[in-house]
XYZ file of C-alpha atoms in Angstrom:
689
model
C -1.598 -2.058 43.022
C -2.609 -0.180 39.868
C -3.319 -2.572 36.971
C -3.897 -2.154 33.254
C -7.697 -2.043 33.515
C -9.445 1.335 33.551
C -10.380 2.699 36.937
C -12.591 5.521 38.182
C -11.597 8.242 40.619
C -13.799 8.720 43.604
C -16.168 11.674 43.366
C -14.835 14.818 44.966
C -16.571 18.063 45.842
C -16.167 21.442 44.236
C -15.188 22.404 40.714
C -13.309 20.143 38.334
C -9.706 21.372 38.235
C -7.142 20.539 35.577
C -4.562 18.006 36.663
C -1.773 16.012 35.037
C -0.956 12.329 35.252
C 2.077 13.245 37.343
C -0.403 14.250 40.037
C -2.944 11.470 39.553
C -0.538 8.550 39.021
C 2.347 9.702 41.182
C 2.271 6.652 43.458
C 1.814 4.180 40.601
C 4.592 5.761 38.542
C 6.950 5.660 41.509
C 6.402 1.891 41.770
C 6.315 1.160 38.035
C 8.810 3.140 35.952
C 7.422 1.686 32.727
C 4.250 3.817 33.004
C 4.779 6.710 30.609
C 1.235 7.952 30.028
C -2.381 6.860 30.144
C -5.612 6.705 28.236
C -7.855 9.298 29.833
C -11.438 8.513 28.893
C -10.010 6.608 25.925
C -7.628 9.334 24.708
C -3.850 8.939 24.899
C -2.422 11.585 27.238
C 1.150 12.048 28.434
C 2.224 13.004 31.957
C 2.769 16.633 30.930
C -0.645 17.560 29.512
C -3.336 18.984 31.828
C -6.832 17.551 31.592
C -10.106 18.081 33.399
C -10.677 15.478 36.074
C -14.264 14.647 36.980
C -15.902 11.988 39.102
C -16.500 9.972 35.912
C -12.940 10.183 34.550
C -11.408 6.803 33.720
C -7.673 6.273 33.395
C -5.851 3.325 31.845
C -2.065 3.435 32.381
C 0.132 3.087 29.299
C 3.399 1.198 29.631
C 6.373 1.624 27.334
C 6.106 -1.895 25.891
C 2.454 -1.538 24.783
C 1.439 -0.394 21.293
C 0.426 3.046 22.562
C 3.553 3.201 24.707
C 5.800 2.422 21.746
C 4.275 5.311 19.788
C 5.031 7.682 22.673
C 8.594 6.343 22.956
C 9.139 6.690 19.215
C 7.670 10.184 19.034
C 10.015 11.303 21.802
C 12.937 9.563 20.103
C 12.151 11.518 16.924
C 12.542 14.731 18.938
C 15.861 13.498 20.295
C 16.992 12.740 16.731
C 16.063 16.248 15.572
C 17.958 17.674 18.544
C 21.026 15.609 17.615
C 20.809 16.680 13.964
C 20.688 20.376 14.828
C 23.597 20.031 17.245
C 25.710 18.286 14.613
C 24.543 20.225 11.546
C 23.799 23.856 12.498
C 21.489 25.628 10.072
C 19.346 22.551 9.460
C 15.616 23.298 9.720
C 13.042 20.884 11.104
C 9.523 20.157 9.899
C 7.479 17.201 11.234
C 8.582 14.091 13.117
C 5.777 11.622 13.878
C 5.814 8.091 15.217
C 4.806 5.338 12.796
C 3.733 1.732 13.227
C 7.320 0.554 12.845
C 9.340 3.508 14.111
C 9.533 7.207 13.399
C 10.850 9.750 10.939
C 11.719 13.421 10.797
C 11.891 15.649 7.722
C 14.814 18.066 7.531
C 15.900 20.934 5.308
C 19.687 20.565 5.433
C 21.459 23.236 3.346
C 24.856 21.511 3.593
C 23.735 18.545 1.471
C 22.353 15.027 1.844
C 22.831 12.923 4.949
C 25.396 10.140 4.489
C 25.705 6.774 6.227
C 28.510 8.267 8.317
C 26.171 11.111 9.284
C 23.560 8.616 10.503
C 26.158 6.928 12.718
C 27.157 10.285 14.210
C 23.514 11.209 14.789
C 22.868 7.880 16.524
C 25.856 8.392 18.818
C 24.690 11.895 19.727
C 21.151 10.561 20.375
C 22.513 8.004 22.830
C 24.415 10.774 24.564
C 21.244 12.886 24.904
C 19.240 9.890 26.154
C 21.913 8.977 28.709
C 21.631 12.445 30.264
C 18.184 11.394 31.578
C 16.723 14.878 31.183
C 12.984 15.591 31.504
C 10.575 16.538 28.741
C 8.570 19.672 29.503
C 5.354 20.932 27.951
C 4.505 24.595 27.627
C 1.337 26.202 26.267
C 2.106 29.300 24.234
C 0.167 32.158 22.699
C -0.138 32.079 18.899
C 1.647 35.416 18.414
C 4.412 34.372 20.804
C 4.836 31.164 18.838
C 5.075 33.069 15.557
C 7.693 35.395 17.002
C 9.659 32.552 18.596
C 9.981 30.408 15.479
C 10.600 33.433 13.256
C 13.499 34.381 15.528
C 14.800 30.793 15.412
C 14.659 30.820 11.603
C 12.372 27.776 11.628
C 10.352 28.809 8.580
C 8.458 25.520 8.247
C 7.281 25.625 11.846
C 6.370 29.282 11.430
C 4.250 28.394 8.383
C 2.571 25.530 10.218
C 1.435 27.801 13.059
C -0.847 29.615 10.609
C -2.451 26.280 9.685
C -3.392 25.431 13.279
C -7.145 26.049 13.628
C -8.172 29.175 15.492
C -8.951 28.499 19.136
C -6.806 25.339 19.276
C -4.176 25.349 21.999
C -0.577 25.631 20.782
C 2.084 23.845 22.764
C 5.855 23.446 22.823
C 7.863 20.510 24.107
C 11.368 20.972 25.473
C 14.017 18.484 26.540
C 17.725 18.071 27.039
C 18.752 20.807 29.441
C 17.679 23.739 31.511
C 16.256 27.000 30.185
C 18.053 28.254 27.081
C 20.037 25.007 26.595
C 16.883 22.979 25.980
C 15.878 21.848 22.510
C 12.297 22.791 21.718
C 9.704 21.977 19.092
C 6.171 22.974 18.160
C 4.296 19.805 19.093
C 1.020 18.528 20.538
C 2.670 15.450 22.109
C 2.472 12.941 23.648
C 5.969 12.438 25.094
C 7.730 10.351 27.732
C 8.393 11.831 31.195
C 12.190 11.886 30.700
C 14.771 10.625 28.247
C 15.443 7.835 30.769
C 12.343 6.087 29.378
C 13.912 5.902 25.916
C 15.707 2.654 25.164
C 17.468 1.222 22.123
C 17.519 3.308 18.925
C 18.543 2.704 15.330
C 18.478 5.005 12.306
C 17.445 3.036 9.245
C 17.579 5.112 6.076
C 17.232 8.478 4.345
C 14.758 9.336 1.591
C 13.489 12.414 -0.173
C 10.098 13.878 0.751
C 8.356 17.016 -0.461
C 7.214 19.523 2.127
C 3.589 18.655 2.872
C 3.766 15.896 0.231
C 3.434 18.425 -2.620
C 5.974 18.152 -5.445
C 5.675 21.892 -6.001
C 7.205 22.433 -2.555
C 10.856 22.079 -1.482
C 12.391 18.618 -1.356
C 13.358 17.642 2.192
C 15.399 14.774 3.637
C 13.412 12.235 5.602
C 15.442 10.265 8.126
C 13.774 7.035 9.233
C 14.525 5.328 12.506
C 13.056 3.011 15.083
C 13.147 2.620 18.849
C 12.269 -0.066 21.391
C 12.393 -0.288 25.168
C 15.147 -2.958 25.008
C 18.032 -3.902 22.733
C 16.623 -7.438 22.374
C 13.378 -6.095 20.926
C 15.327 -3.819 18.596
C 17.512 -6.694 17.373
C 14.421 -8.785 16.575
C 12.939 -5.858 14.685
C 16.145 -5.301 12.693
C 16.051 -8.939 11.598
C 12.553 -8.349 10.272
C 13.796 -5.257 8.432
C 16.484 -7.311 6.697
C 13.865 -9.887 5.760
C 11.636 -7.082 4.476
C 14.446 -5.888 2.200
C 14.780 -9.394 0.787
C 11.003 -9.531 0.277
C 10.591 -6.016 -1.150
C 7.931 -6.384 -3.833
C 9.866 -4.112 -6.202
C 12.897 -6.398 -5.945
C 10.871 -9.615 -6.227
C 8.724 -8.164 -8.984
C 11.836 -7.870 -11.123
C 13.446 -11.161 -10.082
C 10.245 -13.172 -10.550
C 9.209 -11.280 -13.709
C 5.869 -10.207 -12.248
C 5.582 -6.570 -13.334
C 7.481 -3.619 -14.771
C 7.208 0.138 -15.202
C 8.092 2.407 -18.107
C 8.639 6.150 -18.382
C 5.948 6.350 -21.075
C 3.352 5.470 -18.426
C 4.680 6.871 -15.131
C 3.508 5.032 -12.007
C 1.257 2.770 -14.099
C 2.299 -0.884 -13.841
C 2.674 -3.380 -16.656
C 1.741 -6.866 -15.452
C 4.008 -9.411 -17.115
C 2.690 -12.895 -17.957
C 3.759 -14.445 -14.653
C 2.390 -11.523 -12.639
C -0.853 -11.462 -14.621
C -1.516 -15.086 -13.617
C -1.345 -14.207 -9.916
C -3.230 -10.925 -10.376
C -6.040 -12.516 -12.381
C -6.106 -15.454 -9.988
C -6.818 -13.119 -7.079
C -9.630 -11.464 -9.021
C -11.031 -14.833 -10.147
C -11.069 -16.023 -6.547
C -13.313 -13.101 -5.553
C -15.359 -13.255 -8.778
C -16.172 -16.934 -8.224
C -17.252 -16.205 -4.651
C -19.559 -13.444 -5.872
C -21.906 -16.073 -7.227
C -22.362 -17.548 -3.754
C -22.601 -14.085 -2.200
C -25.270 -12.917 -4.712
C -23.347 -10.086 -6.358
C -23.983 -9.009 -9.937
C -21.036 -7.809 -11.991
C -21.143 -4.794 -14.292
C -18.702 -3.137 -16.669
C -18.688 0.658 -16.780
C -16.986 3.281 -19.011
C -13.552 4.753 -18.336
C -14.285 8.325 -19.401
C -17.241 10.460 -18.331
C -18.585 13.925 -18.844
C -17.582 16.025 -15.878
C -21.267 16.500 -15.025
C -21.193 13.031 -13.452
C -18.483 14.109 -11.027
C -20.161 17.452 -10.387
C -23.232 15.504 -9.278
C -21.238 13.099 -7.108
C -19.221 15.917 -5.526
C -15.854 14.649 -6.755
C -15.355 17.569 -9.126
C -15.291 20.022 -6.229
C -13.420 17.814 -3.781
C -11.236 15.462 -5.830
C -10.448 17.113 -9.182
C -6.770 17.621 -8.371
C -6.386 13.822 -8.194
C -8.150 13.131 -11.495
C -6.907 12.677 -15.052
C -8.709 14.855 -17.590
C -9.531 13.899 -21.175
C -10.560 15.760 -24.295
C -11.485 15.243 -27.949
C -10.319 16.890 -31.153
C -13.567 18.845 -31.500
C -13.426 20.092 -27.936
C -9.769 21.056 -28.233
C -10.494 22.953 -31.435
C -13.341 24.858 -29.753
C -11.108 25.698 -26.812
C -8.263 27.026 -28.986
C -10.702 29.181 -30.990
C -12.387 30.553 -27.856
C -11.858 34.332 -27.796
C -11.632 34.314 -23.999
C -8.719 31.871 -24.006
C -5.909 34.517 -23.955
C -7.479 36.223 -20.944
C -7.888 32.892 -19.179
C -4.257 31.973 -19.869
C -3.128 35.341 -18.525
C -5.256 34.805 -15.430
C -3.779 31.328 -15.006
C -0.218 32.701 -15.236
C -1.052 35.316 -12.624
C -2.550 32.715 -10.277
C 0.504 30.496 -10.706
C 2.859 33.395 -9.970
C 0.961 34.222 -6.784
C 0.665 30.581 -5.745
C -3.140 30.650 -5.686
C -3.715 26.889 -5.985
C -7.490 27.130 -5.684
C -7.766 29.579 -8.573
C -5.361 27.513 -10.683
C -7.499 24.418 -10.161
C -10.725 26.306 -10.965
C -9.268 27.668 -14.205
C -7.909 24.324 -15.348
C -11.085 22.394 -14.606
C -13.148 25.027 -16.431
C -11.266 24.161 -19.629
C -12.060 20.449 -19.627
C -15.300 18.532 -19.907
C -14.207 14.891 -19.755
C -12.382 12.939 -17.044
C -11.251 9.393 -16.367
C -13.059 7.837 -13.456
C -11.090 7.663 -10.207
C -13.735 5.430 -8.584
C -16.779 3.391 -9.592
C -19.481 4.608 -7.224
C -20.906 7.447 -9.385
C -21.364 5.144 -12.391
C -23.081 2.544 -10.223
C -25.555 5.221 -9.171
C -26.316 5.810 -12.860
C -27.016 2.106 -13.309
C -29.238 2.002 -10.246
C -31.212 4.998 -11.515
C -31.672 3.877 -15.103
C -35.001 2.258 -14.193
C -37.457 2.149 -11.318
C -36.506 -0.051 -8.368
C -38.680 -1.978 -5.946
C -37.993 -2.920 -2.345
C -38.099 -6.530 -3.564
C -34.814 -5.948 -5.430
C -32.979 -4.818 -2.318
C -30.352 -5.373 -1.231
C -28.775 -5.019 -4.677
C -25.092 -5.970 -4.652
C -23.210 -4.702 -7.700
C -19.539 -5.453 -8.399
C -17.084 -3.801 -10.790
C -13.460 -4.687 -11.564
C -13.004 -1.691 -13.890
C -9.710 0.114 -14.306
C -9.371 3.331 -12.287
C -6.982 6.259 -12.633
C -5.882 8.710 -9.962
C -3.168 11.297 -10.253
C -0.870 10.518 -7.345
C 1.931 13.050 -6.900
C 5.424 11.941 -7.832
C 6.588 12.117 -4.228
C 4.137 9.483 -2.983
C 4.061 6.812 -5.719
C 5.802 3.636 -4.588
C 6.164 0.485 -6.677
C 2.831 -1.325 -6.917
C 1.763 -0.038 -3.496
C 0.864 3.458 -4.722
C 0.153 3.764 -8.438
C -1.880 5.906 -10.825
C -3.637 3.096 -12.686
C -5.238 0.269 -10.765
C -8.322 -1.886 -10.258
C -10.324 -2.713 -7.158
C -12.565 -5.568 -6.134
C -15.039 -2.759 -5.865
C -18.688 -3.334 -5.000
C -21.636 -1.316 -3.766
C -24.671 -2.501 -1.898
C -27.888 -0.536 -2.256
C -30.207 -1.440 0.598
C -32.933 -0.210 2.892
C -31.905 1.225 6.253
C -33.217 -1.799 8.132
C -31.073 -4.100 5.957
C -27.764 -2.465 6.852
C -26.908 -4.598 9.855
C -27.527 -7.933 8.118
C -25.481 -6.783 5.095
C -22.629 -5.789 7.380
C -22.716 -9.174 9.108
C -22.661 -10.919 5.732
C -19.751 -8.790 4.524
C -17.669 -9.472 7.652
C -17.989 -13.245 7.111
C -17.005 -12.786 3.460
C -14.040 -10.553 4.289
C -12.550 -12.767 6.987
C -13.142 -15.898 4.904
C -11.059 -14.464 2.067
C -8.203 -13.364 4.311
C -8.079 -16.713 6.116
C -7.803 -18.411 2.721
C -4.860 -16.144 1.888
C -3.175 -16.961 5.222
C -3.554 -13.585 6.910
C -4.396 -14.410 10.510
C -4.196 -11.137 12.465
C -6.599 -8.360 11.503
C -7.421 -5.338 13.645
C -10.623 -3.416 13.047
C -11.294 0.262 13.580
C -14.781 1.715 13.610
C -14.362 5.283 12.355
C -17.170 7.516 13.634
C -18.714 10.861 12.679
C -16.337 13.776 12.057
C -17.181 17.326 13.086
C -17.883 18.309 9.475
C -20.374 15.875 8.040
C -23.500 15.425 5.973
C -26.706 13.756 7.056
C -28.854 13.855 10.144
C -27.991 12.807 13.677
C -30.526 9.997 13.338
C -28.791 8.671 10.213
C -25.390 8.718 11.906
C -26.795 7.031 15.006
C -28.327 4.270 12.868
C -25.200 3.771 10.775
C -22.755 3.690 13.685
C -25.129 1.440 15.623
C -25.361 -1.026 12.733
C -21.570 -1.125 12.311
C -21.058 -1.723 16.019
C -23.767 -4.368 16.384
C -22.487 -6.346 13.384
C -19.026 -6.525 14.961
C -20.416 -7.573 18.318
C -22.588 -10.293 16.762
C -19.506 -11.615 14.978
C -17.556 -11.568 18.285
C -14.919 -9.351 16.706
C -12.937 -6.959 18.870
C -12.521 -3.444 17.523
C -11.220 0.002 18.331
C -13.357 3.110 17.983
C -11.589 5.791 15.932
C -13.430 8.906 17.053
C -14.181 11.485 14.347
C -12.244 9.565 11.650
C -15.230 8.623 9.518
C -15.807 10.072 6.059
C -17.926 13.210 5.806
C -20.738 11.127 4.303
C -20.773 8.224 6.758
C -18.921 5.991 9.256
C -16.801 3.047 8.177
C -14.750 -0.015 9.049
C -10.990 0.068 8.576
C -9.224 -3.293 8.413
C -5.559 -3.338 9.434
C -3.993 -6.596 8.279
C -0.711 -7.890 9.715
C 1.655 -9.632 7.307
C 4.290 -12.297 7.902
C 6.786 -9.597 8.929
C 4.429 -8.215 11.593
C 3.724 -5.047 9.612
C 0.210 -3.671 9.514
C -1.464 -2.665 6.243
C -4.835 -1.005 5.815
C -6.613 -3.213 3.287
C -10.288 -3.353 2.461
C -13.100 -1.210 3.776
C -16.814 -0.937 4.390
C -18.346 2.541 4.333
C -21.932 3.660 4.846
C -23.019 6.503 2.565
C -26.201 8.588 2.745
C -24.804 11.417 0.610
C -24.439 9.731 -2.793
C -28.052 8.479 -2.956
C -29.180 12.015 -2.094
C -26.985 13.600 -4.755
C -28.265 11.249 -7.446
C -31.825 11.265 -6.082
C -31.948 7.475 -5.922
C -35.235 5.893 -4.920
C -37.041 2.601 -4.555
C -40.726 1.899 -4.134
C -41.441 0.523 -0.683
C -44.102 -1.884 0.520
C -46.264 1.147 1.206
C -46.090 2.208 -2.448
C -44.172 5.368 -1.531
C -40.715 6.421 -2.715
C -37.833 5.807 -0.298
C -34.136 6.651 -0.388
C -31.748 3.658 -0.271
C -28.528 3.540 1.726
C -25.328 2.924 -0.245
C -22.591 0.704 1.189
C -19.129 1.064 -0.363
C -17.083 -2.081 0.191
C -13.861 -3.689 -0.945
C -12.025 -6.741 0.325
C -8.631 -6.342 -1.336
C -9.089 -2.638 -2.018
C -6.676 -1.645 -4.768
C -5.485 -4.970 -6.159
C -2.149 -3.423 -7.116
C -1.597 -2.419 -3.489
C -2.835 -5.791 -2.224
C -0.555 -7.565 -4.713
C 2.449 -5.651 -3.356
C 1.554 -6.697 0.205
C 0.867 -10.288 -0.843
C 4.210 -10.585 -2.640
C 6.012 -9.503 0.527
C 3.771 -11.585 2.796
C 4.597 -14.752 0.846
C 8.119 -13.762 -0.163
C 7.045 -14.557 -3.716
C 6.302 -18.179 -2.768
C 2.661 -18.002 -3.783
C 0.316 -20.813 -2.771
C 0.032 -23.457 -5.456
C -3.416 -22.307 -6.616
C -1.998 -18.849 -7.424
C 1.537 -19.755 -8.517
C 2.559 -18.601 -12.028
C 3.869 -22.129 -12.577
C 2.736 -25.177 -10.660
C 5.713 -27.309 -11.635
C 8.947 -27.333 -13.610
C 10.124 -30.619 -15.132
C 13.902 -31.053 -15.067
C 15.666 -33.652 -17.138
C 18.948 -35.308 -16.301
C 19.830 -35.568 -19.989
C 18.288 -35.127 -23.410
C 17.129 -38.780 -23.429
C 14.253 -37.722 -21.105
C 13.119 -34.730 -23.184
C 10.176 -36.483 -24.811
C 8.893 -37.754 -21.449
C 9.257 -34.244 -19.968
C 7.145 -32.810 -22.794
C 4.566 -35.530 -22.212
C 4.345 -34.607 -18.500
C 3.821 -30.927 -19.345
C 1.091 -31.843 -21.827
C -0.670 -34.109 -19.322
C -0.585 -31.390 -16.651
C -1.932 -28.824 -19.122
C -4.909 -31.074 -19.903
C -5.721 -30.980 -16.169
C -5.553 -27.181 -16.201
C -2.137 -27.084 -14.519
C 0.707 -24.754 -15.468
C 4.043 -26.432 -16.070
C 7.087 -26.242 -18.323
C 10.085 -28.416 -19.061
C 13.626 -27.131 -18.628
C 15.353 -28.883 -21.529
C 18.370 -26.597 -21.490
C 21.947 -27.844 -21.515
C 22.488 -26.567 -17.951
C 23.632 -29.049 -15.346
C 21.010 -30.576 -13.060
C 22.068 -28.429 -10.081
C 21.749 -25.211 -12.087
C 18.291 -26.216 -13.333
C 17.161 -26.877 -9.757
C 18.586 -23.577 -8.567
C 16.826 -21.620 -11.324
C 13.475 -23.216 -10.476
C 13.952 -22.581 -6.770
C 14.700 -18.909 -7.408
C 11.341 -18.661 -9.164
C 9.630 -20.192 -6.080
C 7.962 -22.935 -8.153
C 5.894 -25.198 -5.848
C 7.184 -28.441 -7.393
C 10.381 -29.366 -9.218
C 10.014 -32.702 -11.002
C 13.260 -34.528 -11.705
C 13.124 -37.204 -14.369
C 15.911 -39.561 -15.320
C 16.038 -42.854 -17.182
C 14.402 -44.782 -14.310
C 11.477 -42.310 -14.097
C 10.964 -42.635 -17.865
C 11.023 -46.418 -17.680
C 8.636 -46.615 -14.696
C 6.490 -43.582 -15.712
C 7.233 -41.814 -12.473
C 8.454 -38.405 -11.307
C 10.681 -37.440 -8.383
C 9.143 -34.232 -6.937
C 10.928 -31.684 -4.759
C 8.348 -29.788 -2.664
C 9.079 -26.078 -2.146
C 6.979 -25.638 1.010
C 8.504 -28.531 2.978
C 11.941 -28.248 1.398
C 12.001 -32.019 0.906
C 12.389 -34.525 -1.923
C 9.219 -36.614 -1.896
C 10.775 -39.611 -3.607
C 9.729 -41.223 -6.854
C 5.971 -41.584 -7.309
C 3.695 -42.618 -10.185
C 2.971 -39.764 -12.568
C -0.817 -40.077 -12.232
C -0.552 -39.966 -8.440
C 1.460 -36.747 -8.595
C -0.931 -35.146 -11.081
C -3.865 -35.856 -8.747
C -1.918 -34.412 -5.803
C -1.016 -31.238 -7.676
C -4.530 -30.792 -9.050
C -5.898 -30.876 -5.503
C -3.376 -28.285 -4.284
C -4.004 -26.046 -7.294
C -7.719 -25.809 -6.534
C -8.647 -22.469 -4.920
C -9.630 -22.909 -1.268
C -13.217 -22.645 -0.102
C -14.121 -20.002 2.450
C -17.202 -22.005 3.417
C -17.525 -24.816 5.913
C -19.399 -28.064 5.425
C -22.600 -26.250 6.370
C -22.063 -23.705 3.590
C -21.289 -20.854 5.990
C -18.092 -18.856 5.853
């Protein structure tokens, strides 16, 4: 019986023909209808796609209920949704429809207007009808010119445009389903897809949102329909419960209700942290900052605005300028306006804009500025490293920076605190010798996982992203870097997935995918190895041999963008922050005004112990006071009446257990709260994380 483990085919004579999984797994698929594809030598392949079979080929069957299987099911369900939409709303054009971690979406250009809730119900019903027909998916390779002609004839302008963006020499394929010959629905797609619609189970369309074509606000606005799919209705129902919980925990909703942050049109997509939110935000930074002392990091503060020459040296000016904010001065602006070439440059800019030449537009605009706000800290850290001679004795040098960063995110992608234009990172760089990389990686992994355990994130998947086709550096450097990343993970007994060719152009990296309380995965934190930046800035250290050597630069972050992490953390906790991070540790509630003086005394005593508390001395009834405190997710509500005043006690209600703890001496409660309000240690009794 064929299991989930990879297996090898027996060697066979002759050439290596192309086969499909239908041929290779025919017997297994006949016995197990849940097999919908396989990993062929580690790559996800559907039953329709030919591949070269050799004596060394390994195949790992993919079942519909697995993570890879769900992505195949959801991708195919997205096609079925697009089919249903075009049947119900003729004239609607399709764009892209990928699977996501939680479902799928498809972007549509619907001339007849926005999709309504009634439309979504009709689309769902039509999808179930298409699925029930149990029709096969079919793959077809097609010539580029044929594809152009086909989609031009169909009026699918977005697909026609995309064909020109497919790299030369790459195979172009179509997928069809739902009928025979001309009655089939087809799409330009590289797969993978299920064998037939019979493998598609329960479906639900979730919502509609706007999305710019290719994520560019200068392009047409499309309608993005989100949905999800599971093999069974039970799994779908469980997922829908999580979606409802996610709505209740939406950080934008809780941010307003808990008075954590706000936005204003005068600073688009740049958050204002309100007093309560600033306590949590600064608490997260302080937690890392305090650990830096144990981890031997040195903190620096760097400027916000730099001459563009810095970014020309780092390479960001050529590769990242469109995401940067530019700055100027009165003198520079005066010089620019008096420049005799300005009219010609403006005319050239207008011409480039009219023709849609984005590259020329960007070149012209950047030629007119000389200052920019930093979008990242690494170039300025290179300046600090280079400001004096360095010895091998100083390495590794770990430098941290919590400076504010600015990136121009397009209007179509900003999202609450999760995607903003002004943010800070727990950013740090490690300058080290090549032979120190592995030990630094091991040290970082302990640090990273210690922090996330303390914040109650228990499931973290790791991807090791390896060399892309277009890259800098030598083969030897890439071999050393990838080897160090892999060995550090193995020494830490951490499982990981290799993400082939997904590394940065300057070096391989770790990606950390953190699962929250709602079983959603978020990419948070990173560790990247960089040979390029030290080369660009000509960084050196004097080795034991007295010669100059080039250091390696490690880019690392644990939270990443703190704004993004804060948004995830709000939803992970539902706004019920652990006591050591809570905006308020306790609220004192009086039964009547006779206890007001004692309530003020309690607040004062707690403040002297460094604890945050306030007294609700309003005229509201006791029940209303309790309800208000509970809505703010305060860890402790302290009720005081005449007896508590007389006996110098408090009657705490504990948020996390949902229980009244009964009257206890005030000093005893203060000691209890002080212990809970102390940030956790990531180190064991032996001092190791």
